[in-house]
Amino acid sequence: MQTLNQSLQATVLDLLRRRHPAICRAWFSELTVEDAHGGEITVVAANAAQLTYLLEHCRRPLVEAAQAATGRLVSVRFVLPDGSELSTDAGEDDDNRPSFEKDSSVFCIHGDYTFDQFVVGLCNRMAHASCMAVSESPGTVYNPLFIYGSVGLGKTHLLHAIWHKVLDRSPAARVMYLSSETFMNHFIEAMEKGALDSFRFRYRHVDVLMIDDVQFLSSCERTQDEFFHTFNTLYQAHKQIVLSGDRPPSEIVGLEDRLVSRFNSGLVLRIDPPCMETRLAIIRKKCRARQMEIPEDVAMYIATRLKSNARELEGALNRLHSMSTLDSRVIDMNLVRECLGQDSSEVRRQIRIQDIMGIVTDKFDVKLSDLQGRRRSRSIALPRQVCMYLARQFTSHSLEEIGGFFGGRDHTTVLHANRLVRERRNTDPTFQARLEDIEASLRQG
Ligand code: ADP
Ligand code: MG
C-alpha cells in the first residue's frame, strides 16, 4: 500500500509539474497524496497557508492529474495533517481568524507575496523596511505610508506581504487590501443600492487599510470625497493606512489637493528599478520557488537583457519553464535566446491601442471586428476585457476613450473589465502566464 501511494504521489506531482509548471512550488515535495478510498484521493498539506494556496490555485489541475494518474474519475479532498479541512466561511482552523479577513481570496491576496519571497536591494530597501515596520506595529510608525514606483517593481507584493505579516502576528487584526478601482466599484454599488451606511461601517472599522494603485482614483470626484472621509476616520483612530501609486501624490493629475496633502503627511517612498545584483537575486528566488534549475550563464543573460522590472523577469522565467517542459528541452543558452528573442534589445516602445488589438486578436484567435463590435459572447468578452486592461496599463487613453474604442462602451465597462482581468490574473496562474506572454510581446513589438 505504501509503495502504491508513493508511486501515485510521484505520478500526480510529476504530471502537475509537466502540465502546469507555473503553479508548482518547491514545497509540493512535502505534500502527501493518499490513495483513493471510495473514489477519493486525499492531498495532505503541511499547514493552512499551503492548503489555501492549493485550494486557490491548484484545485482543478490536481483533480485532473489525479484522474490521469489513476485512470478513474476520482475526486480530491484537501486536508491538513490532522485530517481537517479549511472551511471558507468559518476561517482557518488553526488560528481562529474571524471571518472578516480570513478569506484571502476576498481581497485577492497572493500566497507567494510574502516578505520571505521579496528580494531586498538598494532600489527598494527603504520601502521594504518601512513596510516591515508598519506590519510590526500598525498605526504607530509611518502613517500613512505611500509607496510609489513604476509597474512591476513590487508595490503590490509589498502590500500583500504586510497583509500576511500583520495577520501572522495578530490573527484577529482586521486587514483590508484592495485596489482603488475596487474601492470605487464598491462605493458606486453602495450608492446605487442605498447601502452607504454599511459601506462606511465596513471601511471605517479596520485596523489596516491598504489601497493599491491610487492613481486610478484621479478622475473620480465622489469616490475621492468618500475616501477622504474614510482616511480621516481611520487616521484619527490611529489605524494604519498604506497606499501605493505609480508616481508621488503631488504628481497624480486630478487628485484633490486635500488628499495630496494627507498622503504627503506620512512617509512617501520610491521604489527604483532593480540593479543587476537584485535582478539576479530575484531570478534565483523565483526559480527556487518553482523548483526550476537554471545555469548561471542563463540567469546572467536574463538579468542583463531584462532591466526594467521584476515582472518582466518573472514572465521570462515562466516562458522558459513552459518551453523546457512542453518540449522536454534542457534550459540552456540556446533555449533562453529563443525564449527572449534573438536581438530585440529592450527598447522601450510607445505602445498603441492598435498594437494591443493586433496581439490580442492573434493570441485569442478572434477578429478585429469582434473586439470592436457589440457581441457579448464569452469567447469575445474575455479578449475584449484583456484589451481594455492592457490599454489601461500601457496607453494614456482615458477610460472613456478606451470604452469608445471597443464598441462604444462607457467608462464603467472599462473599469469592470480592468477589475475582472486583475482579479483573474491574481488567482489564475495559467491566465497570468498568458497575459505575461502578451505583455512581453507588446514590449518587444
Ligand atoms: P507592481 O505592483 O509594482 O506593479 P508587483 O508587486 O505586482 O509590481 O510585482 C510584479 C512581480 O514581480 C510579482 O510577481 C512580484 O513577486 C515580483 N517582484 C517585484 N519585486 C520583487 C522583489 N524585490 N523580490 C521578489 N519579487 C519581486
Ligand atoms: Mg501592483
GROMACS .gro file of C-alpha atoms and ligand atoms in nm:
model
  473
    1MET     CA    1   0.000   0.000   0.000
    2GLN     CA    2   0.282   0.232   0.099
    3THR     CA    3   0.461   0.187  -0.232
    4LEU     CA    4   0.137   0.220  -0.424
    5ASN     CA    5   0.075   0.552  -0.254
    6GLN     CA    6   0.427   0.668  -0.314
    7SER     CA    7   0.409   0.596  -0.682
    8LEU     CA    8   0.066   0.761  -0.707
    9GLN     CA    9   0.207   1.064  -0.532
   10ALA     CA   10   0.510   1.080  -0.760
   11THR     CA   11   0.294   1.044  -1.071
   12VAL     CA   12   0.043   1.311  -0.968
   13LEU     CA   13   0.313   1.562  -0.878
   14ASP     CA   14   0.511   1.483  -1.190
   15LEU     CA   15   0.204   1.537  -1.409
   16LEU     CA   16   0.136   1.863  -1.235
   17ARG     CA   17   0.491   1.987  -1.285
   18ARG     CA   18   0.485   1.900  -1.651
   19ARG     CA   19   0.141   2.034  -1.732
   20HIS     CA   20   0.124   2.337  -1.504
   21PRO     CA   21   0.479   2.446  -1.423
   22ALA     CA   22   0.376   2.799  -1.330
   23ILE     CA   23   0.165   2.692  -1.032
   24CYS     CA   24   0.416   2.442  -0.888
   25ARG     CA   25   0.608   2.534  -0.576
   26ALA     CA   26   0.916   2.385  -0.411
   27TRP     CA   27   0.714   2.271  -0.109
   28PHE     CA   28   0.496   2.045  -0.324
   29SER     CA   29   0.751   1.772  -0.247
   30GLU     CA   30   0.628   1.788   0.116
   31LEU     CA   31   0.269   1.711   0.017
   32THR     CA   32   0.125   1.369   0.077
   33VAL     CA   33  -0.109   1.227  -0.183
   34GLU     CA   34  -0.303   0.934  -0.039
   35ASP     CA   35  -0.473   0.663  -0.232
   36ALA     CA   36  -0.842   0.661  -0.319
   37HIS     CA   37  -1.092   0.535  -0.070
   38GLY     CA   38  -1.427   0.504  -0.238
   39GLY     CA   39  -1.318   0.713  -0.536
   40GLU     CA   40  -1.149   0.983  -0.333
   41ILE     CA   41  -0.786   1.096  -0.322
   42THR     CA   42  -0.660   1.294  -0.028
   43VAL     CA   43  -0.394   1.561  -0.058
   44VAL     CA   44  -0.243   1.649   0.278
   45ALA     CA   45  -0.083   1.993   0.312
   46ALA     CA   46   0.160   2.076   0.593
   47ASN     CA   47  -0.017   2.393   0.705
   48ALA     CA   48  -0.306   2.630   0.640
   49ALA     CA   49  -0.106   2.860   0.411
   50GLN     CA   50  -0.017   2.570   0.182
   51LEU     CA   51  -0.372   2.446   0.188
   52THR     CA   52  -0.506   2.789   0.094
   53TYR     CA   53  -0.266   2.806  -0.197
   54LEU     CA   54  -0.370   2.462  -0.321
   55LEU     CA   55  -0.739   2.546  -0.297
   56GLU     CA   56  -0.698   2.878  -0.472
   57HIS     CA   57  -0.458   2.787  -0.748
   58CYS     CA   58  -0.437   2.412  -0.795
   59ARG     CA   59  -0.774   2.255  -0.731
   60ARG     CA   60  -0.867   2.176  -1.093
   61PRO     CA   61  -0.514   2.083  -1.215
   62LEU     CA   62  -0.472   1.848  -0.917
   63VAL     CA   63  -0.805   1.676  -0.981
   64GLU     CA   64  -0.711   1.630  -1.347
   65ALA     CA   65  -0.366   1.496  -1.255
   66ALA     CA   66  -0.520   1.255  -1.001
   67GLN     CA   67  -0.769   1.132  -1.259
   68ALA     CA   68  -0.496   1.088  -1.519
   69ALA     CA   69  -0.272   0.907  -1.269
   70THR     CA   70  -0.540   0.661  -1.154
   71GLY     CA   71  -0.731   0.636  -1.481
   72ARG     CA   72  -1.051   0.682  -1.283
   73LEU     CA   73  -1.295   0.963  -1.218
   74VAL     CA   74  -1.174   1.021  -0.863
   75SER     CA   75  -1.247   1.331  -0.656
   76VAL     CA   76  -0.984   1.505  -0.445
   77ARG     CA   77  -1.007   1.618  -0.084
   78PHE     CA   78  -0.761   1.874   0.052
   79VAL     CA   79  -0.683   1.844   0.421
   80LEU     CA   80  -0.440   1.943   0.697
   81PRO     CA   81  -0.226   1.678   0.873
   82ASP     CA   82  -0.497   1.626   1.138
   83GLY     CA   83  -0.748   1.546   0.863
   84SER     CA   84  -0.939   1.873   0.896
   85GLU     CA   85  -1.037   2.089   0.601
   86LEU     CA   86  -1.029   2.466   0.565
   87SER     CA   87  -1.376   2.599   0.595
   88THR     CA   88  -1.420   2.907   0.384
   89ASP     CA   89  -1.681   3.073   0.599
   90ALA     CA   90  -1.553   2.979   0.940
   91GLY     CA   91  -1.196   3.069   0.851
   92GLU     CA   92  -0.868   2.899   0.913
   93ASP     CA   93  -0.897   2.641   1.183
   94ASP     CA   94  -0.551   2.684   1.319
   95ASP     CA   95  -0.566   3.044   1.419
   96ASN     CA   96  -0.932   3.125   1.473
   97ARG     CA   97  -0.913   3.427   1.247
   98PRO     CA   98  -1.255   3.590   1.238
   99SER     CA   99  -1.440   3.565   0.909
  100PHE     CA  100  -1.373   3.930   0.824
  101GLU     CA  101  -1.021   3.888   0.693
  102LYS     CA  102  -0.966   3.513   0.683
  103ASP     CA  103  -1.050   3.461   0.331
  104SER     CA  104  -0.753   3.586   0.136
  105SER     CA  105  -0.947   3.529  -0.186
  106VAL     CA  106  -1.190   3.808  -0.091
  107PHE     CA  107  -0.903   4.052  -0.128
  108CYS     CA  108  -0.722   3.851  -0.397
  109ILE     CA  109  -0.415   3.811  -0.178
  110HIS     CA  110  -0.133   3.622  -0.346
  111GLY     CA  111   0.004   3.340  -0.130
  112ASP     CA  112   0.360   3.389  -0.258
  113TYR     CA  113   0.379   3.762  -0.198
  114THR     CA  114   0.541   3.747   0.144
  115PHE     CA  115   0.844   3.925   0.288
  116ASP     CA  116   1.036   3.596   0.265
  117GLN     CA  117   0.989   3.594  -0.109
  118PHE     CA  118   1.085   3.958  -0.154
  119VAL     CA  119   1.441   4.039  -0.257
  120VAL     CA  120   1.580   4.348  -0.091
  121GLY     CA  121   1.822   4.567  -0.283
  122LEU     CA  122   1.928   4.927  -0.293
  123CYS     CA  123   1.630   5.002  -0.516
  124ASN     CA  124   1.367   4.902  -0.261
  125ARG     CA  125   1.550   4.891   0.075
  126MET     CA  126   1.360   5.180   0.230
  127ALA     CA  127   1.021   5.072   0.100
  128HIS     CA  128   1.081   4.720   0.231
  129ALA     CA  129   1.198   4.840   0.573
  130SER     CA  130   0.903   5.074   0.616
  131CYS     CA  131   0.653   4.803   0.516
  132MET     CA  132   0.814   4.567   0.768
  133ALA     CA  133   0.795   4.834   1.037
  134VAL     CA  134   0.432   4.903   0.960
  135SER     CA  135   0.341   4.535   0.980
  136GLU     CA  136   0.516   4.505   1.313
  137SER     CA  137   0.333   4.796   1.471
  138PRO     CA  138   0.048   4.918   1.253
  139GLY     CA  139  -0.074   5.272   1.307
  140THR     CA  140   0.223   5.387   1.508
  141VAL     CA  141   0.533   5.442   1.296
  142TYR     CA  142   0.463   5.574   0.949
  143ASN     CA  143   0.107   5.677   0.884
  144PRO     CA  144   0.007   5.691   0.607
  145LEU     CA  145   0.276   5.503   0.420
  146PHE     CA  146   0.282   5.578   0.049
  147ILE     CA  147   0.495   5.359  -0.181
  148TYR     CA  148   0.534   5.458  -0.543
  149GLY     CA  149   0.721   5.339  -0.848
  150SER     CA  150   0.652   5.224  -1.199
  151VAL     CA  151   0.490   4.896  -1.295
  152GLY     CA  152   0.637   4.561  -1.190
  153LEU     CA  153   0.865   4.691  -0.914
  154GLY     CA  154   0.699   4.506  -0.627
  155LYS     CA  155   0.446   4.752  -0.481
  156THR     CA  156   0.162   4.502  -0.477
  157HIS     CA  157   0.399   4.233  -0.349
  158LEU     CA  158   0.491   4.452  -0.050
  159LEU     CA  159   0.129   4.537   0.030
  160HIS     CA  160   0.034   4.168   0.025
  161ALA     CA  161   0.338   4.094   0.242
  162ILE     CA  162   0.205   4.341   0.500
  163TRP     CA  163  -0.130   4.159   0.489
  164HIS     CA  164   0.038   3.823   0.559
  165LYS     CA  165   0.267   3.953   0.829
  166VAL     CA  166   0.010   4.154   1.023
  167LEU     CA  167  -0.220   3.851   1.032
  168ASP     CA  168   0.062   3.616   1.124
  169ARG     CA  169   0.143   3.835   1.422
  170SER     CA  170  -0.215   3.912   1.524
  171PRO     CA  171  -0.465   3.677   1.365
  172ALA     CA  172  -0.761   3.881   1.486
  173ALA     CA  173  -0.649   4.204   1.316
  174ARG     CA  174  -0.882   4.349   1.055
  175VAL     CA  175  -0.668   4.400   0.750
  176MET     CA  176  -0.814   4.515   0.424
  177TYR     CA  177  -0.635   4.526   0.091
  178LEU     CA  178  -0.792   4.641  -0.232
  179SER     CA  179  -0.721   4.832  -0.547
  180SER     CA  180  -0.853   5.184  -0.577
  181GLU     CA  181  -1.079   5.060  -0.854
  182THR     CA  182  -1.239   4.801  -0.627
  183PHE     CA  183  -1.290   5.071  -0.365
  184MET     CA  184  -1.459   5.283  -0.629
  185ASN     CA  185  -1.675   4.997  -0.757
  186HIS     CA  186  -1.789   4.911  -0.403
  187PHE     CA  187  -1.869   5.275  -0.341
  188ILE     CA  188  -2.072   5.310  -0.661
  189GLU     CA  189  -2.255   4.986  -0.583
  190ALA     CA  190  -2.330   5.103  -0.229
  191MET     CA  191  -2.469   5.433  -0.361
  192GLU     CA  192  -2.687   5.254  -0.613
  193LYS     CA  193  -2.823   5.017  -0.350
  194GLY     CA  194  -2.866   5.289  -0.090
  195ALA     CA  195  -2.624   5.098   0.132
  196LEU     CA  196  -2.375   5.371   0.217
  197ASP     CA  197  -2.402   5.309   0.589
  198SER     CA  198  -2.281   4.953   0.564
  199PHE     CA  199  -2.015   5.058   0.313
  200ARG     CA  200  -1.884   5.314   0.563
  201PHE     CA  201  -1.900   5.073   0.850
  202ARG     CA  202  -1.702   4.820   0.650
  203TYR     CA  203  -1.422   5.056   0.551
  204ARG     CA  204  -1.402   5.260   0.867
  205HIS     CA  205  -1.372   4.969   1.110
  206VAL     CA  206  -1.043   4.819   1.008
  207ASP     CA  207  -0.700   4.816   1.169
  208VAL     CA  208  -0.507   4.836   0.844
  209LEU     CA  209  -0.643   4.970   0.515
  210MET     CA  210  -0.428   4.924   0.205
  211ILE     CA  211  -0.528   5.078  -0.126
  212ASP     CA  212  -0.322   4.980  -0.428
  213ASP     CA  213  -0.273   5.199  -0.736
  214VAL     CA  214  -0.440   5.513  -0.604
  215GLN     CA  215  -0.362   5.694  -0.930
  216PHE     CA  216  -0.682   5.538  -1.066
  217LEU     CA  217  -0.885   5.748  -0.821
  218SER     CA  218  -0.780   6.057  -1.005
  219SER     CA  219  -1.081   6.111  -1.228
  220CYS     CA  220  -1.347   6.021  -0.974
  221GLU     CA  221  -1.453   6.312  -0.755
  222ARG     CA  222  -1.721   6.148  -0.543
  223THR     CA  223  -1.504   5.850  -0.468
  224GLN     CA  224  -1.221   6.081  -0.368
  225ASP     CA  225  -1.455   6.264  -0.136
  226GLU     CA  226  -1.566   5.939   0.023
  227PHE     CA  227  -1.209   5.821   0.052
  228PHE     CA  228  -1.110   6.149   0.217
  229HIS     CA  229  -1.359   6.085   0.497
  230THR     CA  230  -1.260   5.720   0.527
  231PHE     CA  231  -0.900   5.829   0.554
  232ASN     CA  232  -0.972   6.087   0.824
  233THR     CA  233  -1.176   5.849   1.035
  234LEU     CA  234  -0.907   5.582   1.026
  235TYR     CA  235  -0.624   5.827   1.077
  236GLN     CA  236  -0.786   5.986   1.379
  237ALA     CA  237  -0.837   5.641   1.529
  238HIS     CA  238  -0.464   5.568   1.475
  239LYS     CA  239  -0.537   5.295   1.225
  240GLN     CA  240  -0.274   5.218   0.965
  241ILE     CA  241  -0.319   5.334   0.607
  242VAL     CA  242  -0.090   5.210   0.329
  243LEU     CA  243  -0.115   5.339  -0.025
  244SER     CA  244   0.063   5.271  -0.350
  245GLY     CA  245   0.077   5.462  -0.673
  246ASP     CA  246   0.272   5.487  -0.995
  247ARG     CA  247   0.402   5.835  -0.902
  248PRO     CA  248   0.427   6.057  -0.592
  249PRO     CA  249   0.096   6.202  -0.465
  250SER     CA  250   0.166   6.554  -0.587
  251GLU     CA  251   0.220   6.431  -0.943
  252ILE     CA  252  -0.107   6.243  -0.972
  253VAL     CA  253  -0.311   6.463  -1.203
  254GLY     CA  254  -0.668   6.503  -1.084
  255LEU     CA  255  -0.601   6.401  -0.725
  256GLU     CA  256  -0.760   6.661  -0.495
  257ASP     CA  257  -0.519   6.882  -0.302
  258ARG     CA  258  -0.658   6.777   0.034
  259LEU     CA  259  -0.582   6.412  -0.049
  260VAL     CA  260  -0.237   6.501  -0.178
  261SER     CA  261  -0.160   6.677   0.147
  262ARG     CA  262  -0.296   6.388   0.357
  263PHE     CA  263  -0.087   6.137   0.159
  264ASN     CA  264   0.222   6.355   0.193
  265SER     CA  265   0.177   6.392   0.566
  266GLY     CA  266   0.319   6.047   0.637
  267LEU     CA  267   0.611   5.874   0.471
  268VAL     CA  268   0.639   5.874   0.092
  269LEU     CA  269   0.894   5.635  -0.056
  270ARG     CA  270   1.001   5.547  -0.406
  271ILE     CA  271   1.096   5.205  -0.545
  272ASP     CA  272   1.352   5.219  -0.824
  273PRO     CA  273   1.414   4.960  -1.094
  274PRO     CA  274   1.630   4.674  -0.965
  275CYS     CA  275   2.005   4.678  -1.021
  276MET     CA  276   2.191   4.382  -1.172
  277GLU     CA  277   2.253   4.207  -0.837
  278THR     CA  278   1.891   4.244  -0.734
  279ARG     CA  279   1.768   4.116  -1.069
  280LEU     CA  280   1.989   3.810  -1.034
  281ALA     CA  281   1.869   3.751  -0.679
  282ILE     CA  282   1.506   3.781  -0.790
  283ILE     CA  283   1.567   3.528  -1.069
  284ARG     CA  284   1.723   3.284  -0.823
  285LYS     CA  285   1.443   3.327  -0.572
  286LYS     CA  286   1.168   3.278  -0.829
  287CYS     CA  287   1.348   2.971  -0.966
  288ARG     CA  288   1.379   2.818  -0.621
  289ALA     CA  289   1.010   2.873  -0.555
  290ARG     CA  290   0.929   2.691  -0.882
  291GLN     CA  291   1.189   2.418  -0.829
  292MET     CA  292   1.341   2.526  -1.153
  293GLU     CA  293   1.712   2.491  -1.207
  294ILE     CA  294   1.882   2.729  -1.442
  295PRO     CA  295   2.252   2.757  -1.518
  296GLU     CA  296   2.436   3.067  -1.405
  297ASP     CA  297   2.501   3.194  -1.759
  298VAL     CA  298   2.129   3.174  -1.837
  299ALA     CA  299   2.042   3.370  -1.522
  300MET     CA  300   2.304   3.630  -1.613
  301TYR     CA  301   2.170   3.653  -1.967
  302ILE     CA  302   1.813   3.718  -1.847
  303ALA     CA  303   1.929   3.971  -1.587
  304THR     CA  304   2.134   4.153  -1.849
  305ARG     CA  305   1.862   4.158  -2.112
  306LEU     CA  306   1.561   4.250  -1.897
  307LYS     CA  307   1.645   4.554  -1.694
  308SER     CA  308   1.328   4.737  -1.621
  309ASN     CA  309   1.137   4.537  -1.362
  310ALA     CA  310   1.079   4.212  -1.178
  311ARG     CA  311   0.755   4.132  -1.356
  312GLU     CA  312   0.942   4.100  -1.684
  313LEU     CA  313   1.194   3.868  -1.520
  314GLU     CA  314   0.916   3.654  -1.386
  315GLY     CA  315   0.742   3.644  -1.725
  316ALA     CA  316   1.066   3.531  -1.890
  317LEU     CA  317   1.112   3.253  -1.633
  318ASN     CA  318   0.754   3.135  -1.685
  319ARG     CA  319   0.803   3.118  -2.060
  320LEU     CA  320   1.137   2.944  -2.021
  321HIS     CA  321   0.987   2.688  -1.786
  322SER     CA  322   0.695   2.617  -2.020
  323MET     CA  323   0.918   2.585  -2.325
  324SER     CA  324   1.152   2.348  -2.146
  325THR     CA  325   0.879   2.125  -2.000
  326LEU     CA  326   0.650   2.118  -2.303
  327ASP     CA  327   0.928   2.038  -2.550
  328SER     CA  328   1.140   1.837  -2.298
  329ARG     CA  329   1.441   2.058  -2.361
  330VAL     CA  330   1.717   2.147  -2.118
  331ILE     CA  331   1.738   2.507  -2.010
  332ASP     CA  332   2.050   2.644  -2.173
  333MET     CA  333   2.168   2.949  -2.362
  334ASN     CA  334   2.006   2.833  -2.686
  335LEU     CA  335   1.669   2.797  -2.523
  336VAL     CA  336   1.686   3.129  -2.339
  337ARG     CA  337   1.790   3.315  -2.656
  338GLU     CA  338   1.497   3.163  -2.838
  339CYS     CA  339   1.269   3.245  -2.550
  340LEU     CA  340   1.365   3.612  -2.524
  341GLY     CA  341   1.403   3.668  -2.898
  342GLN     CA  342   1.742   3.698  -3.062
  343ASP     CA  343   1.831   4.059  -3.057
  344SER     CA  344   1.544   4.285  -2.962
  345SER     CA  345   1.750   4.497  -2.731
  346GLU     CA  346   1.494   4.607  -2.476
  347VAL     CA  347   1.385   4.923  -2.646
  348ARG     CA  348   1.103   5.099  -2.465
  349ARG     CA  349   0.834   5.131  -2.723
  350GLN     CA  350   0.542   5.361  -2.741
  351ILE     CA  351   0.258   5.108  -2.729
  352ARG     CA  352  -0.061   5.194  -2.919
  353ILE     CA  353  -0.412   5.053  -2.885
  354GLN     CA  354  -0.369   4.910  -3.236
  355ASP     CA  355  -0.064   4.711  -3.118
  356ILE     CA  356  -0.269   4.570  -2.832
  357MET     CA  357  -0.552   4.469  -3.064
  358GLY     CA  358  -0.308   4.310  -3.307
  359ILE     CA  359  -0.156   4.087  -3.042
  360VAL     CA  360  -0.483   4.000  -2.870
  361THR     CA  361  -0.655   3.901  -3.197
  362ASP     CA  362  -0.357   3.681  -3.267
  363LYS     CA  363  -0.327   3.515  -2.927
  364PHE     CA  364  -0.700   3.470  -2.865
  365ASP     CA  365  -0.784   3.390  -3.224
  366VAL     CA  366  -1.063   3.646  -3.256
  367LYS     CA  367  -1.137   3.903  -3.526
  368LEU     CA  368  -1.073   4.276  -3.501
  369SER     CA  369  -1.433   4.348  -3.584
  370ASP     CA  370  -1.542   4.129  -3.291
  371LEU     CA  371  -1.332   4.324  -3.043
  372GLN     CA  372  -1.489   4.648  -3.157
  373GLY     CA  373  -1.838   4.507  -3.200
  374ARG     CA  374  -2.136   4.471  -2.967
  375ARG     CA  375  -2.138   4.092  -2.927
  376ARG     CA  376  -2.115   3.978  -2.570
  377SER     CA  377  -2.045   3.607  -2.603
  378ARG     CA  378  -1.786   3.475  -2.361
  379SER     CA  379  -1.532   3.392  -2.629
  380ILE     CA  380  -1.526   3.757  -2.736
  381ALA     CA  381  -1.587   3.921  -2.399
  382LEU     CA  382  -1.265   3.792  -2.241
  383PRO     CA  383  -1.025   3.907  -2.516
  384ARG     CA  384  -1.209   4.241  -2.526
  385GLN     CA  385  -1.165   4.278  -2.149
  386VAL     CA  386  -0.797   4.189  -2.184
  387CYS     CA  387  -0.764   4.463  -2.449
  388MET     CA  388  -0.923   4.718  -2.217
  389TYR     CA  389  -0.697   4.613  -1.933
  390LEU     CA  390  -0.385   4.637  -2.149
  391ALA     CA  391  -0.492   4.973  -2.292
  392ARG     CA  392  -0.526   5.097  -1.936
  393GLN     CA  393  -0.182   4.962  -1.841
  394PHE     CA  394   0.015   5.064  -2.145
  395THR     CA  395  -0.151   5.367  -2.303
  396SER     CA  396  -0.253   5.702  -2.167
  397HIS     CA  397  -0.603   5.696  -2.314
  398SER     CA  398  -0.885   5.787  -2.076
  399LEU     CA  399  -1.148   5.536  -1.962
  400GLU     CA  400  -1.400   5.700  -2.195
  401GLU     CA  401  -1.167   5.678  -2.494
  402ILE     CA  402  -1.089   5.313  -2.429
  403GLY     CA  403  -1.458   5.227  -2.385
  404GLY     CA  404  -1.544   5.417  -2.701
  405PHE     CA  405  -1.281   5.233  -2.897
  406PHE     CA  406  -1.412   4.892  -2.801
  407GLY     CA  407  -1.766   4.908  -2.931
  408GLY     CA  408  -1.889   5.235  -2.781
  409ARG     CA  409  -1.887   5.118  -2.422
  410ASP     CA  410  -1.886   5.352  -2.125
  411HIS     CA  411  -1.617   5.404  -1.864
  412THR     CA  412  -1.777   5.173  -1.607
  413THR     CA  413  -1.745   4.884  -1.852
  414VAL     CA  414  -1.373   4.955  -1.879
  415LEU     CA  415  -1.336   4.969  -1.501
  416HIS     CA  416  -1.528   4.644  -1.469
  417ALA     CA  417  -1.311   4.476  -1.734
  418ASN     CA  418  -0.997   4.601  -1.566
  419ARG     CA  419  -1.104   4.465  -1.231
  420LEU     CA  420  -1.204   4.124  -1.371
  421VAL     CA  421  -0.874   4.082  -1.551
  422ARG     CA  422  -0.670   4.190  -1.248
  423GLU     CA  423  -0.856   3.955  -1.020
  424ARG     CA  424  -0.819   3.666  -1.258
  425ARG     CA  425  -0.453   3.749  -1.303
  426ASN     CA  426  -0.405   3.723  -0.926
  427THR     CA  427  -0.591   3.397  -0.886
  428ASP     CA  428  -0.534   3.201  -1.206
  429PRO     CA  429  -0.166   3.130  -1.278
  430THR     CA  430  -0.235   2.994  -1.627
  431PHE     CA  431  -0.413   3.314  -1.720
  432GLN     CA  432  -0.132   3.515  -1.556
  433ALA     CA  433   0.126   3.335  -1.772
  434ARG     CA  434  -0.085   3.402  -2.081
  435LEU     CA  435  -0.108   3.774  -2.001
  436GLU     CA  436   0.264   3.794  -1.931
  437ASP     CA  437   0.332   3.639  -2.265
  438ILE     CA  438   0.114   3.902  -2.434
  439GLU     CA  439   0.279   4.183  -2.236
  440ALA     CA  440   0.624   4.063  -2.331
  441SER     CA  441   0.524   4.052  -2.698
  442LEU     CA  442   0.385   4.404  -2.670
  443ARG     CA  443   0.708   4.535  -2.522
  444GLN     CA  444   0.920   4.360  -2.778
  445GLY     CA  445   0.699   4.478  -3.061
  446ADP     P1  446   0.381   4.642  -0.901
  446ADP     O1  447   0.264   4.629  -0.809
  446ADP     O2  448   0.483   4.740  -0.853
  446ADP     O3  449   0.341   4.668  -1.044
  446ADP     P2  450   0.417   4.363  -0.837
  446ADP     O4  451   0.422   4.371  -0.690
  446ADP     O5  452   0.293   4.315  -0.900
  446ADP     O6  453   0.457   4.503  -0.903
  446ADP     O7  454   0.542   4.276  -0.885
  446ADP     C1  455   0.544   4.211  -1.012
  446ADP     C2  456   0.610   4.075  -0.995
  446ADP     O8  457   0.747   4.093  -0.965
  446ADP     C3  458   0.550   3.995  -0.883
  446ADP     O9  459   0.547   3.861  -0.921
  446ADP     C4  460   0.646   4.013  -0.768
  446ADP    O10  461   0.653   3.899  -0.684
  446ADP     C5  462   0.778   4.031  -0.840
  446ADP     N1  463   0.869   4.119  -0.767
  446ADP     C6  464   0.879   4.253  -0.775
  446ADP     N2  465   0.976   4.299  -0.695
  446ADP     C7  466   1.029   4.191  -0.634
  446ADP     C8  467   1.134   4.172  -0.539
  446ADP     N3  468   1.205   4.274  -0.491
  446ADP     N4  469   1.160   4.047  -0.499
  446ADP     C9  470   1.090   3.942  -0.548
  446ADP     N5  471   0.992   3.954  -0.637
  446ADP    C10  472   0.961   4.076  -0.681
  447MG      MG  473   0.061   4.647  -0.849
   0.00000   0.00000   0.00000
